[in-house]
Amino acid sequence: MTENILEVKHLSKDYGDFVLDDISFSLPRGVIMGLIGENGAGKSTTINCILNETEKSAGEIRIFGKDHTAEEIAVKDKIGIVFDENHFPDIFTPEEIGTFLSGIYSRWNWKSYRQFLEQFELPKNKKIKDFSKGMKVKLAFAAALSHGAELLILDEATSGLDPVIRDDVLDMLMDFVQDESHSVLVSSHIISDLEKVADYITFLHKGKMVFTHEKDTLIDEYGVLTCGAAVFDALDRSEIIAYRRSEYQYQVLVKNRQKAGRQYPDAIVGPASIEEIMLFYVKGEMQ
């Protein structure tokens, strides 16, 4: 069993008007990784390349230690996928979806699938076109979790869901990785959800890799320094990641808030949330 369930090395995709450029990260077993970035940052392109739905221009992708294209069928047999849109035919019922998927996945588990349908209160003989968005997402999870998947990949799967259903989804993800051979890659613009459940954060911006870090490292070390113009002018520029200025003060994203607090006692230094870190990179001014 490989230590990393997913390895992406120097992934690039050139669309002409958009380039996903040299993306590299590894997803260990037993963890949840959040993939963040503004709309158009390259999150969905990255996921589509991983799933070989989009042909990459360059780079290497290995899943379960296997090349994702050369052994695509074997690899996808152990991946559960949940997107923000329903990919099942609307004229099908959950029971018919189960029959269809049982012919695709080698480890399809009818007992597990029907238990999920019951748990999620999904009528097995009702057509999907009559389901709400929340019901469709729950059906996608029932399918994704009923064929022995070791890797779950979610692309904006919680988008547009009410808070109760979103919370149910987050609980499912945490339950899934209780088995330490399982992992989750989840793309979401709802950063507060990822702060609750993610072990790692990978941040893309304008098609480029900003960082991939353990979430706790980001929360423990990054900070926002608030100061006036005089203190800002005296700051060590190597300590500044990005900054925003208003009429009376500066807010500065720093990588080591404890050090900044000691070094600049006249400034106010506090923790930075994952969302604040992302917004500084996207909207702040860079050194």
Tab-separated table of N, CA and C in Angstrom, residues 14-69:
chain	number	residue	atom	x	y	z
A	14	ASP	N	-2.739	23.601	-20.970
A	14	ASP	CA	-2.756	24.860	-21.708
A	14	ASP	C	-4.012	24.932	-22.567
A	15	TYR	N	-4.919	25.856	-22.199
A	15	TYR	CA	-6.120	26.091	-22.992
A	15	TYR	C	-5.951	27.266	-23.954
A	16	GLY	N	-4.805	27.885	-23.942
A	16	GLY	CA	-4.606	29.081	-24.742
A	16	GLY	C	-4.908	30.330	-23.939
A	17	ASP	N	-6.184	30.514	-23.569
A	17	ASP	CA	-6.554	31.685	-22.768
A	17	ASP	C	-6.408	31.432	-21.271
A	18	PHE	N	-6.144	30.200	-20.885
A	18	PHE	CA	-5.884	29.863	-19.477
A	18	PHE	C	-4.874	28.729	-19.431
A	19	VAL	N	-3.913	28.863	-18.517
A	19	VAL	CA	-2.889	27.830	-18.368
A	19	VAL	C	-2.831	27.371	-16.917
A	20	LEU	N	-3.028	26.086	-16.700
A	20	LEU	CA	-2.724	25.475	-15.405
A	20	LEU	C	-1.243	25.132	-15.452
A	21	ASP	N	-0.471	25.727	-14.546
A	21	ASP	CA	0.979	25.765	-14.736
A	21	ASP	C	1.746	25.106	-13.596
A	22	ASP	N	2.293	23.919	-13.860
A	22	ASP	CA	3.274	23.276	-12.979
A	22	ASP	C	2.735	23.050	-11.562
A	23	ILE	N	1.636	22.309	-11.470
A	23	ILE	CA	0.994	22.025	-10.183
A	23	ILE	C	1.531	20.708	-9.625
A	24	SER	N	1.997	20.742	-8.384
A	24	SER	CA	2.513	19.531	-7.726
A	24	SER	C	2.002	19.460	-6.292
A	25	PHE	N	1.441	18.316	-5.914
A	25	PHE	CA	1.079	18.071	-4.517
A	25	PHE	C	0.862	16.579	-4.331
A	26	SER	N	0.919	16.146	-3.080
A	26	SER	CA	0.686	14.745	-2.728
A	26	SER	C	-0.394	14.668	-1.662
A	27	LEU	N	-1.262	13.689	-1.791
A	27	LEU	CA	-2.335	13.455	-0.821
A	27	LEU	C	-2.043	12.158	-0.081
A	28	PRO	N	-1.648	12.236	1.196
A	28	PRO	CA	-1.387	11.011	1.963
A	28	PRO	C	-2.681	10.253	2.245
A	29	ARG	N	-2.534	9.003	2.621
A	29	ARG	CA	-3.696	8.220	3.039
A	29	ARG	C	-4.171	8.693	4.415
A	30	GLY	N	-5.476	8.586	4.613
A	30	GLY	CA	-6.047	8.882	5.917
A	30	GLY	C	-6.322	10.345	6.181
A	31	VAL	N	-6.280	11.197	5.139
A	31	VAL	CA	-6.463	12.631	5.364
A	31	VAL	C	-7.460	13.217	4.367
A	32	ILE	N	-7.914	14.427	4.701
A	32	ILE	CA	-8.768	15.224	3.824
A	32	ILE	C	-7.961	16.429	3.362
A	33	MET	N	-7.899	16.631	2.058
A	33	MET	CA	-7.219	17.804	1.505
A	33	MET	C	-8.249	18.731	0.878
A	34	GLY	N	-8.215	20.001	1.274
A	34	GLY	CA	-9.056	21.014	0.663
A	34	GLY	C	-8.311	21.700	-0.466
A	35	LEU	N	-8.964	21.806	-1.607
A	35	LEU	CA	-8.399	22.502	-2.766
A	35	LEU	C	-9.120	23.834	-2.886
A	36	ILE	N	-8.378	24.941	-2.692
A	36	ILE	CA	-9.012	26.254	-2.652
A	36	ILE	C	-8.446	27.162	-3.743
A	37	GLY	N	-9.155	28.256	-3.975
A	37	GLY	CA	-8.758	29.246	-4.967
A	37	GLY	C	-9.991	29.951	-5.482
A	38	GLU	N	-9.798	31.140	-6.041
A	38	GLU	CA	-10.920	31.891	-6.580
A	38	GLU	C	-11.517	31.163	-7.785
A	39	ASN	N	-12.713	31.586	-8.219
A	39	ASN	CA	-13.294	31.019	-9.436
A	39	ASN	C	-12.325	31.227	-10.592
A	40	GLY	N	-12.079	30.166	-11.347
A	40	GLY	CA	-11.145	30.266	-12.459
A	40	GLY	C	-9.699	30.045	-12.082
A	41	ALA	N	-9.444	29.636	-10.838
A	41	ALA	CA	-8.060	29.429	-10.389
A	41	ALA	C	-7.443	28.164	-10.965
A	42	GLY	N	-8.297	27.209	-11.356
A	42	GLY	CA	-7.788	25.954	-11.899
A	42	GLY	C	-8.154	24.725	-11.097
A	43	LYS	N	-9.056	24.878	-10.121
A	43	LYS	CA	-9.414	23.747	-9.266
A	43	LYS	C	-10.102	22.639	-10.070
A	44	SER	N	-11.127	23.011	-10.830
A	44	SER	CA	-11.857	21.998	-11.601
A	44	SER	C	-10.992	21.403	-12.702
A	45	THR	N	-10.140	22.220	-13.313
A	45	THR	CA	-9.221	21.696	-14.327
A	45	THR	C	-8.294	20.657	-13.718
A	46	THR	N	-7.793	20.947	-12.517
A	46	THR	CA	-6.923	19.993	-11.823
A	46	THR	C	-7.650	18.677	-11.580
A	47	ILE	N	-8.875	18.764	-11.066
A	47	ILE	CA	-9.646	17.552	-10.785
A	47	ILE	C	-9.963	16.800	-12.074
A	48	ASN	N	-10.331	17.515	-13.124
A	48	ASN	CA	-10.638	16.852	-14.394
A	48	ASN	C	-9.410	16.165	-14.983
A	49	CYS	N	-8.238	16.758	-14.784
A	49	CYS	CA	-7.006	16.103	-15.241
A	49	CYS	C	-6.721	14.848	-14.417
A	50	ILE	N	-6.925	14.938	-13.102
A	50	ILE	CA	-6.714	13.773	-12.237
A	50	ILE	C	-7.602	12.614	-12.682
A	51	LEU	N	-8.848	12.933	-13.023
A	51	LEU	CA	-9.810	11.899	-13.434
A	51	LEU	C	-9.685	11.541	-14.914
A	52	ASN	N	-8.752	12.180	-15.608
A	52	ASN	CA	-8.543	11.974	-17.046
A	52	ASN	C	-9.783	12.324	-17.861
A	53	GLU	N	-10.594	13.229	-17.330
A	53	GLU	CA	-11.700	13.785	-18.104
A	53	GLU	C	-11.180	14.879	-19.025
A	54	THR	N	-10.058	15.478	-18.641
A	54	THR	CA	-9.351	16.466	-19.456
A	54	THR	C	-7.932	15.963	-19.657
A	55	GLU	N	-7.466	15.964	-20.894
A	55	GLU	CA	-6.110	15.490	-21.173
A	55	GLU	C	-5.096	16.542	-20.752
A	56	LYS	N	-4.160	16.172	-19.921
A	56	LYS	CA	-3.142	17.111	-19.452
A	56	LYS	C	-2.159	17.432	-20.571
A	57	SER	N	-1.534	18.621	-20.484
A	57	SER	CA	-0.501	19.002	-21.450
A	57	SER	C	0.859	18.463	-21.047
A	58	ALA	N	1.090	18.381	-19.735
A	58	ALA	CA	2.371	17.882	-19.226
A	58	ALA	C	2.180	17.438	-17.789
A	59	GLY	N	3.152	16.680	-17.293
A	59	GLY	CA	3.132	16.268	-15.897
A	59	GLY	C	2.801	14.800	-15.710
A	60	GLU	N	2.785	14.407	-14.449
A	60	GLU	CA	2.536	13.010	-14.083
A	60	GLU	C	1.515	12.960	-12.960
A	61	ILE	N	0.567	12.042	-13.076
A	61	ILE	CA	-0.439	11.827	-12.039
A	61	ILE	C	-0.467	10.340	-11.719
A	62	ARG	N	-0.280	10.017	-10.440
A	62	ARG	CA	-0.336	8.622	-9.997
A	62	ARG	C	-1.372	8.511	-8.881
A	63	ILE	N	-2.231	7.518	-9.017
A	63	ILE	CA	-3.274	7.254	-8.025
A	63	ILE	C	-3.134	5.806	-7.583
A	64	PHE	N	-3.069	5.586	-6.274
A	64	PHE	CA	-2.797	4.248	-5.720
A	64	PHE	C	-1.480	3.706	-6.266
A	65	GLY	N	-0.549	4.593	-6.567
A	65	GLY	CA	0.746	4.187	-7.098
A	65	GLY	C	0.737	3.835	-8.573
A	66	LYS	N	-0.428	3.992	-9.240
A	66	LYS	CA	-0.556	3.620	-10.651
A	66	LYS	C	-0.697	4.867	-11.523
A	67	ASP	N	-0.219	4.767	-12.758
A	67	ASP	CA	-0.430	5.844	-13.720
A	67	ASP	C	-1.928	6.000	-13.979
A	68	HIS	N	-2.412	7.234	-13.924
A	68	HIS	CA	-3.867	7.449	-13.951
A	68	HIS	C	-4.482	7.205	-15.327
A	69	THR	N	-3.666	7.160	-16.377
A	69	THR	CA	-4.210	6.865	-17.706
A	69	THR	C	-3.944	5.427	-18.127
